[in-house]
Amino acid sequence: MEKLQIVEVTEQLNHAGTKATADIAVIAERLGFKRVNVKMDTVVESTIGKVRRQIGYYRDWKNAEQVIPNGAILLLQHPFHYKQLTRDMTLRKIKSKGVKIISIVHDVEELRAFRFNEYYRHEFDVMIELADVIIVHNDVMKKWFIKKGIDEKKIISLGIFDYLQEINLDKDIQFEKSITIAGNLDTTKCGYIAQLGKIKNVRVNLYGPNFNENLKKCKNIVYHGSFPVDEIPEKLNKGFGLVWDGESIDGCKGDSGQYLKYNNPHKLSLYLSSGLPVIIWKEAAEAKFVDKYGVGILIDCVTDVAERLNNLTNKEWESFISNVNLIKKKLANGFFAHNAINKAIDIISKENL
């Protein structure tokens, strides 16, 4: 069966928003999935810009219908965040040609809540209608899909998102009583970041865009700047990466915080692939992954970090680093997506016997 993938081409930003989808495209290409690009021709928000975008989408989806042959396997990445002229109609036409569809889920806006609207409800429904196999983040998210009425046999758990990069084998991770946060530092969206100055005896290293200059007043906070996704891993070489979200350091509160109960945060992949052990909210879905592979510490509140690090033994630290080194090689090489996509292909192949 011929294998193809739809790849949305957009601008690159200095946060993880496009890294996960770009990595999936690379991993799928290694598995023989040829790229069929759907391009955002312009990001200009004028009327002319919007018309130009939709003309480009119409052109690219028409091309996709023509180049995807009967009986092929097609890989899609969801959600599609932008309205695209003829997309749904074209996908249904492609499906009618006996094409089998693998859908990889990056976000479920119904679970993320604060962005959920009728557009995303429709986009999700179309995915469920057309997908033959769905790759979701983890077993918690899988259970949610099953409750939605999706056949368990067509759902695969990814486990964790990969983070493709060249590994620096000489990189030494130093123990430090510190936490690192890399990503969007907007305190209006991530309220807990504004409260990090309250944490005593723990250094806080921040990397990313939208830094709040008021945080420079906090003695425990150091802002290191914003870097492209392919450069940031080399910058992270001390302490623990913090996997947290929401409105408060006292538990992951609010819609974005509660989303951690279901999703695979890309921060986790960044930290582990950079060689850092992690500290994660114990109610997060990926806390099970962290505990299973022995790559970090589970906490209730960020205020617990100081005591936990004070009691950390050399043996524990060395164990964390040893375990992280095993996982980071898998993440850097695309092991988890490679495995999940192959499972999806196997399911489709068996159905066709």
Coordinates of C-alpha atoms in Angstrom, one line a residue:
M1 CA 0.0 0.0 0.0
E2 CA 1.3 3.4 -0.9
K3 CA 1.8 5.7 2.1
L4 CA 1.3 9.5 2.1
Q5 CA 0.9 12.3 4.6
I6 CA -0.7 15.7 4.7
V7 CA 1.9 18.2 6.0
E8 CA 0.7 21.7 6.9
V9 CA 3.5 24.2 6.2
T10 CA 3.5 27.3 8.4
E11 CA 6.0 29.7 9.8
Q12 CA 8.4 28.7 12.6
L13 CA 8.2 30.2 16.0
N14 CA 10.5 30.1 19.1
H15 CA 8.2 27.7 21.1
A16 CA 7.1 24.1 20.8
G17 CA 3.9 24.9 18.9
T18 CA 5.2 23.5 15.6
K19 CA 8.0 21.2 16.8
A20 CA 5.8 18.3 17.5
T21 CA 4.0 18.3 14.2
A22 CA 7.3 18.8 12.3
D23 CA 8.9 15.9 14.1
I24 CA 5.9 13.6 13.3
A25 CA 6.3 14.5 9.6
V26 CA 10.0 13.7 9.6
I27 CA 9.4 10.3 11.4
A28 CA 6.6 9.4 9.1
E29 CA 8.8 10.3 6.1
R30 CA 11.4 7.9 7.4
L31 CA 8.7 5.2 7.4
G32 CA 7.9 5.9 3.8
F33 CA 5.1 8.4 4.0
K34 CA 5.5 10.8 1.1
R35 CA 4.7 14.5 1.8
V36 CA 1.7 16.2 0.3
N37 CA 2.0 19.8 1.4
V38 CA -0.9 22.1 2.4
K39 CA 0.6 25.6 2.6
M40 CA -0.4 28.7 4.5
D41 CA 0.6 31.2 1.8
T42 CA 0.5 34.3 4.1
V43 CA -0.1 35.1 7.7
V44 CA -1.4 38.6 6.9
E45 CA -4.8 39.2 8.5
S46 CA -6.2 41.6 5.8
T47 CA -9.1 40.7 3.6
I48 CA -6.6 40.1 0.7
G49 CA -4.5 37.9 3.0
K50 CA -7.5 35.8 4.0
V51 CA -8.6 35.4 0.3
R52 CA -5.0 34.5 -0.7
R53 CA -4.8 31.8 2.0
Q54 CA -8.1 30.2 1.0
I55 CA -7.1 30.1 -2.7
G56 CA -3.9 28.4 -1.7
Y57 CA -5.7 25.9 0.5
Y58 CA -8.1 25.2 -2.4
R59 CA -5.2 24.6 -4.8
D60 CA -3.3 22.3 -2.4
W61 CA -6.3 20.2 -1.4
K62 CA -7.3 19.7 -5.0
N63 CA -3.7 18.6 -5.6
A64 CA -3.9 16.2 -2.7
E65 CA -7.1 14.6 -4.1
Q66 CA -5.3 14.0 -7.4
V67 CA -2.0 12.6 -6.1
I68 CA -3.3 10.3 -3.3
P69 CA -4.1 7.0 -5.1
N70 CA -6.8 4.4 -4.5
G71 CA -6.1 2.1 -1.5
A72 CA -3.3 4.2 0.0
I73 CA -2.6 4.9 3.6
L74 CA -2.9 8.6 4.5
L75 CA -1.5 10.1 7.7
L76 CA -3.2 13.2 9.2
Q77 CA -2.2 15.4 12.1
H78 CA -5.0 16.9 14.2
P79 CA -6.4 19.3 14.9
F80 CA -6.3 21.4 11.8
H81 CA -6.3 24.9 13.4
Y82 CA -7.4 26.9 10.4
K83 CA -10.4 26.8 8.2
Q84 CA -9.3 25.5 4.8
L85 CA -11.5 25.7 1.7
T86 CA -12.7 22.3 0.6
R87 CA -10.7 20.3 3.2
D88 CA -13.5 18.2 4.6
M89 CA -15.1 17.6 1.2
T90 CA -11.7 16.6 -0.3
L91 CA -10.9 14.2 2.6
R92 CA -14.3 12.5 2.1
K93 CA -13.5 12.1 -1.6
I94 CA -10.1 10.7 -0.7
K95 CA -11.7 8.3 1.8
S96 CA -14.2 7.1 -0.9
K97 CA -11.2 5.9 -2.9
G98 CA -10.5 3.1 -0.4
V99 CA -7.9 5.2 1.3
K100 CA -7.2 4.2 5.0
I101 CA -6.6 7.2 7.3
I102 CA -4.3 7.3 10.4
S103 CA -5.0 10.3 12.6
I104 CA -2.4 11.5 15.1
V105 CA -3.9 13.7 17.8
H106 CA -1.9 16.6 19.1
D107 CA -4.6 18.3 21.1
V108 CA -8.2 17.7 22.0
E109 CA -9.7 21.2 22.3
E110 CA -12.8 19.8 24.2
L111 CA -10.4 18.7 26.9
R112 CA -8.3 21.8 26.8
A113 CA -11.6 23.7 27.2
F114 CA -10.5 27.4 26.9
R115 CA -10.1 27.2 23.1
F116 CA -13.0 24.9 22.4
N117 CA -15.7 26.2 20.0
E118 CA -18.0 25.0 17.2
Y119 CA -15.1 24.9 14.7
Y120 CA -13.1 22.5 16.9
R121 CA -16.2 20.4 17.6
H122 CA -16.7 20.0 13.9
E123 CA -13.0 19.3 13.2
F124 CA -13.0 16.6 15.9
D125 CA -16.2 15.0 14.5
V126 CA -14.8 14.9 11.0
M127 CA -11.6 13.2 12.3
I128 CA -13.7 10.6 14.1
E129 CA -15.8 10.0 11.0
L130 CA -12.9 9.4 8.7
A131 CA -10.1 7.9 10.8
D132 CA -9.4 4.2 10.6
V133 CA -6.8 4.4 13.4
I134 CA -6.3 7.2 15.9
I135 CA -3.1 7.7 17.8
V136 CA -3.7 9.5 21.1
H137 CA -1.4 10.8 23.7
N138 CA -1.6 8.2 26.5
D139 CA -3.9 5.6 28.2
V140 CA -5.8 8.3 30.1
M141 CA -6.7 10.1 26.9
K142 CA -7.5 6.7 25.3
K143 CA -10.1 6.0 28.0
W144 CA -11.7 9.4 27.2
F145 CA -11.9 8.5 23.5
I146 CA -13.5 5.1 24.4
K147 CA -16.1 6.9 26.5
K148 CA -16.9 8.9 23.4
G149 CA -17.9 5.7 21.7
I150 CA -14.7 5.1 19.7
D151 CA -13.8 1.4 19.2
E152 CA -10.8 0.6 21.5
K153 CA -9.3 -1.5 18.8
K154 CA -8.7 1.5 16.6
I155 CA -7.0 3.6 19.3
I156 CA -3.2 3.5 20.0
S157 CA -1.4 5.3 22.9
L158 CA 1.7 7.2 21.8
G159 CA 3.2 7.3 25.3
I160 CA 5.2 10.5 24.9
F161 CA 6.0 12.9 22.0
D162 CA 9.4 12.5 20.5
Y163 CA 11.9 15.5 20.3
L164 CA 14.2 14.9 17.3
Q165 CA 17.7 16.3 17.7
E166 CA 21.3 15.5 17.4
I167 CA 22.4 14.2 20.8
N168 CA 25.5 15.7 22.5
L169 CA 27.0 12.6 24.1
D170 CA 29.5 14.7 26.1
K171 CA 26.8 16.8 27.7
D172 CA 27.0 16.7 31.5
I173 CA 23.9 17.5 33.5
Q174 CA 24.9 19.0 36.9
F175 CA 22.9 18.7 40.0
E176 CA 21.5 22.0 41.2
K177 CA 18.6 23.0 43.4
S178 CA 16.8 24.5 40.5
I179 CA 13.8 24.1 38.2
T180 CA 13.8 25.0 34.5
I181 CA 10.8 26.2 32.6
A182 CA 11.1 26.5 28.8
G183 CA 8.2 27.7 26.6
N184 CA 5.7 30.5 26.4
L185 CA 6.3 32.6 29.6
D186 CA 3.1 34.7 29.2
T187 CA 1.9 35.2 32.8
T188 CA -1.6 35.9 31.6
K189 CA -1.8 32.5 30.0
C190 CA 0.4 30.6 32.5
G191 CA -0.5 32.3 35.8
Y192 CA 1.7 30.1 37.9
I193 CA 4.8 31.6 36.4
A194 CA 3.9 34.9 38.0
Q195 CA 4.0 33.2 41.4
L196 CA 7.5 31.5 41.1
G197 CA 9.1 34.3 43.1
K198 CA 7.4 32.8 46.2
I199 CA 9.4 29.6 46.1
K200 CA 12.3 29.8 48.6
N201 CA 15.7 28.3 48.3
V202 CA 15.1 27.1 44.7
R203 CA 16.6 28.7 41.6
V204 CA 14.2 29.2 38.7
N205 CA 15.6 29.2 35.2
L206 CA 13.3 30.6 32.5
Y207 CA 13.6 30.3 28.7
G208 CA 11.2 31.5 26.1
P209 CA 9.2 34.4 24.7
N210 CA 6.8 36.8 26.5
F211 CA 8.9 37.1 29.6
N212 CA 7.3 39.4 32.2
E213 CA 10.0 42.0 33.1
N214 CA 8.5 42.3 36.6
L215 CA 9.9 38.9 37.5
K216 CA 13.4 40.3 37.4
K217 CA 12.7 41.7 40.8
C218 CA 12.6 38.1 42.2
K219 CA 16.0 37.0 43.5
N220 CA 15.4 33.3 42.7
I221 CA 14.4 33.9 39.0
V222 CA 16.9 34.0 36.2
Y223 CA 15.8 34.7 32.6
H224 CA 18.1 33.3 30.0
G225 CA 16.4 34.5 26.8
S226 CA 14.4 32.9 24.0
F227 CA 15.9 30.4 21.6
P228 CA 14.7 28.3 18.6
V229 CA 13.5 24.8 19.3
D230 CA 16.7 23.2 17.8
E231 CA 19.0 25.3 20.0
I232 CA 17.2 25.2 23.4
P233 CA 18.2 21.6 24.3
E234 CA 21.9 22.5 24.5
K235 CA 21.1 25.3 26.9
L236 CA 19.5 23.0 29.5
N237 CA 22.2 21.5 31.6
K238 CA 21.3 21.9 35.3
G239 CA 18.7 20.7 37.8
F240 CA 15.2 19.6 36.9
G241 CA 12.7 20.5 34.2
L242 CA 9.3 21.5 35.6
V243 CA 6.2 20.1 33.9
W244 CA 3.4 22.3 35.2
D245 CA 0.6 24.5 33.9
G246 CA -2.4 26.6 35.0
E247 CA -3.1 29.4 37.3
S248 CA -1.3 28.5 40.5
I249 CA 1.8 26.9 41.9
D250 CA -0.5 25.2 44.5
G251 CA -1.8 22.5 42.1
C252 CA -2.5 22.7 38.3
K253 CA -5.7 24.8 38.5
G254 CA -7.7 26.2 35.7
D255 CA -8.5 24.8 32.2
S256 CA -4.9 24.6 31.0
G257 CA -3.8 23.1 34.3
Q258 CA -6.5 20.5 34.3
Y259 CA -5.5 19.6 30.7
L260 CA -2.4 18.0 32.1
K261 CA -4.6 15.2 33.4
Y262 CA -5.0 14.1 29.8
N263 CA -2.2 15.4 27.5
N264 CA 1.4 14.8 26.8
P265 CA 3.0 18.2 27.3
H266 CA 5.8 18.9 24.8
K267 CA 7.9 20.4 27.7
L268 CA 8.3 16.9 29.1
S269 CA 9.8 15.7 25.8
L270 CA 12.1 18.8 25.6
Y271 CA 13.5 18.3 29.1
L272 CA 14.0 14.6 28.8
S273 CA 15.6 14.8 25.4
S274 CA 17.9 17.5 26.7
G275 CA 19.0 15.2 29.5
L276 CA 17.2 16.8 32.4
P277 CA 15.2 14.8 34.9
V278 CA 11.8 16.3 35.6
I279 CA 9.5 17.4 38.3
I280 CA 5.8 16.9 37.4
W281 CA 2.4 17.3 39.0
K282 CA 1.4 14.0 40.4
E283 CA -2.1 14.1 38.9
A284 CA -0.8 14.7 35.4
A285 CA -1.4 11.8 32.9
E286 CA 2.3 11.7 32.2
A287 CA 3.2 11.3 35.8
K288 CA 2.7 7.6 35.1
F289 CA 5.3 7.7 32.4
V290 CA 7.8 9.6 34.7
D291 CA 7.3 7.1 37.5
K292 CA 7.4 4.0 35.2
Y293 CA 10.8 5.0 33.7
G294 CA 12.2 6.6 36.9
V295 CA 13.0 9.9 35.2
G296 CA 11.8 12.4 37.8
I297 CA 9.8 13.4 40.9
L298 CA 6.1 13.7 41.4
I299 CA 4.7 16.6 43.5
D300 CA 1.4 18.1 44.6
C301 CA 2.5 21.8 44.6
V302 CA 5.6 23.7 43.3
T303 CA 6.1 24.8 46.9
D304 CA 7.1 21.2 47.7
V305 CA 10.2 21.4 45.4
A306 CA 12.6 22.8 48.0
E307 CA 12.0 20.1 50.6
R308 CA 12.1 17.4 48.0
L309 CA 15.4 18.6 46.6
N310 CA 16.9 19.1 50.0
N311 CA 16.2 15.4 50.8
L312 CA 17.5 14.1 47.4
T313 CA 20.4 11.7 47.7
N314 CA 23.3 11.3 45.3
K315 CA 22.0 7.8 44.5
E316 CA 18.6 9.1 43.5
W317 CA 20.2 11.8 41.3
E318 CA 22.5 9.3 39.5
S319 CA 19.6 7.0 39.0
F320 CA 17.5 9.8 37.4
I321 CA 20.3 10.7 35.1
S322 CA 21.0 7.1 34.1
N323 CA 17.3 6.6 33.3
V324 CA 16.9 9.9 31.4
N325 CA 19.9 9.0 29.2
L326 CA 18.1 5.9 28.1
I327 CA 14.9 7.7 27.3
K328 CA 16.5 10.8 25.6
K329 CA 18.1 8.6 22.9
K330 CA 14.7 7.2 22.1
L331 CA 13.1 10.6 22.0
A332 CA 15.9 12.1 19.9
N333 CA 15.5 9.3 17.3
G334 CA 11.7 9.3 17.1
F335 CA 11.2 5.9 18.8
F336 CA 7.7 6.5 20.2
A337 CA 6.0 7.9 17.1
H338 CA 7.8 5.3 14.9
N339 CA 6.4 2.5 17.1
A340 CA 2.9 4.0 17.2
I341 CA 2.7 4.6 13.4
N342 CA 3.9 1.0 12.8
K343 CA 1.2 -0.3 15.0
A344 CA -1.4 1.7 13.1
I345 CA -0.1 0.3 9.8
D346 CA -0.3 -3.2 11.2
I347 CA -4.0 -2.7 12.2
I348 CA -4.9 -1.5 8.7
S349 CA -2.9 -4.3 7.1
K350 CA -4.7 -7.0 9.1
E351 CA -8.1 -5.4 8.2
N352 CA -7.2 -5.7 4.5
L353 CA -6.4 -9.4 4.7

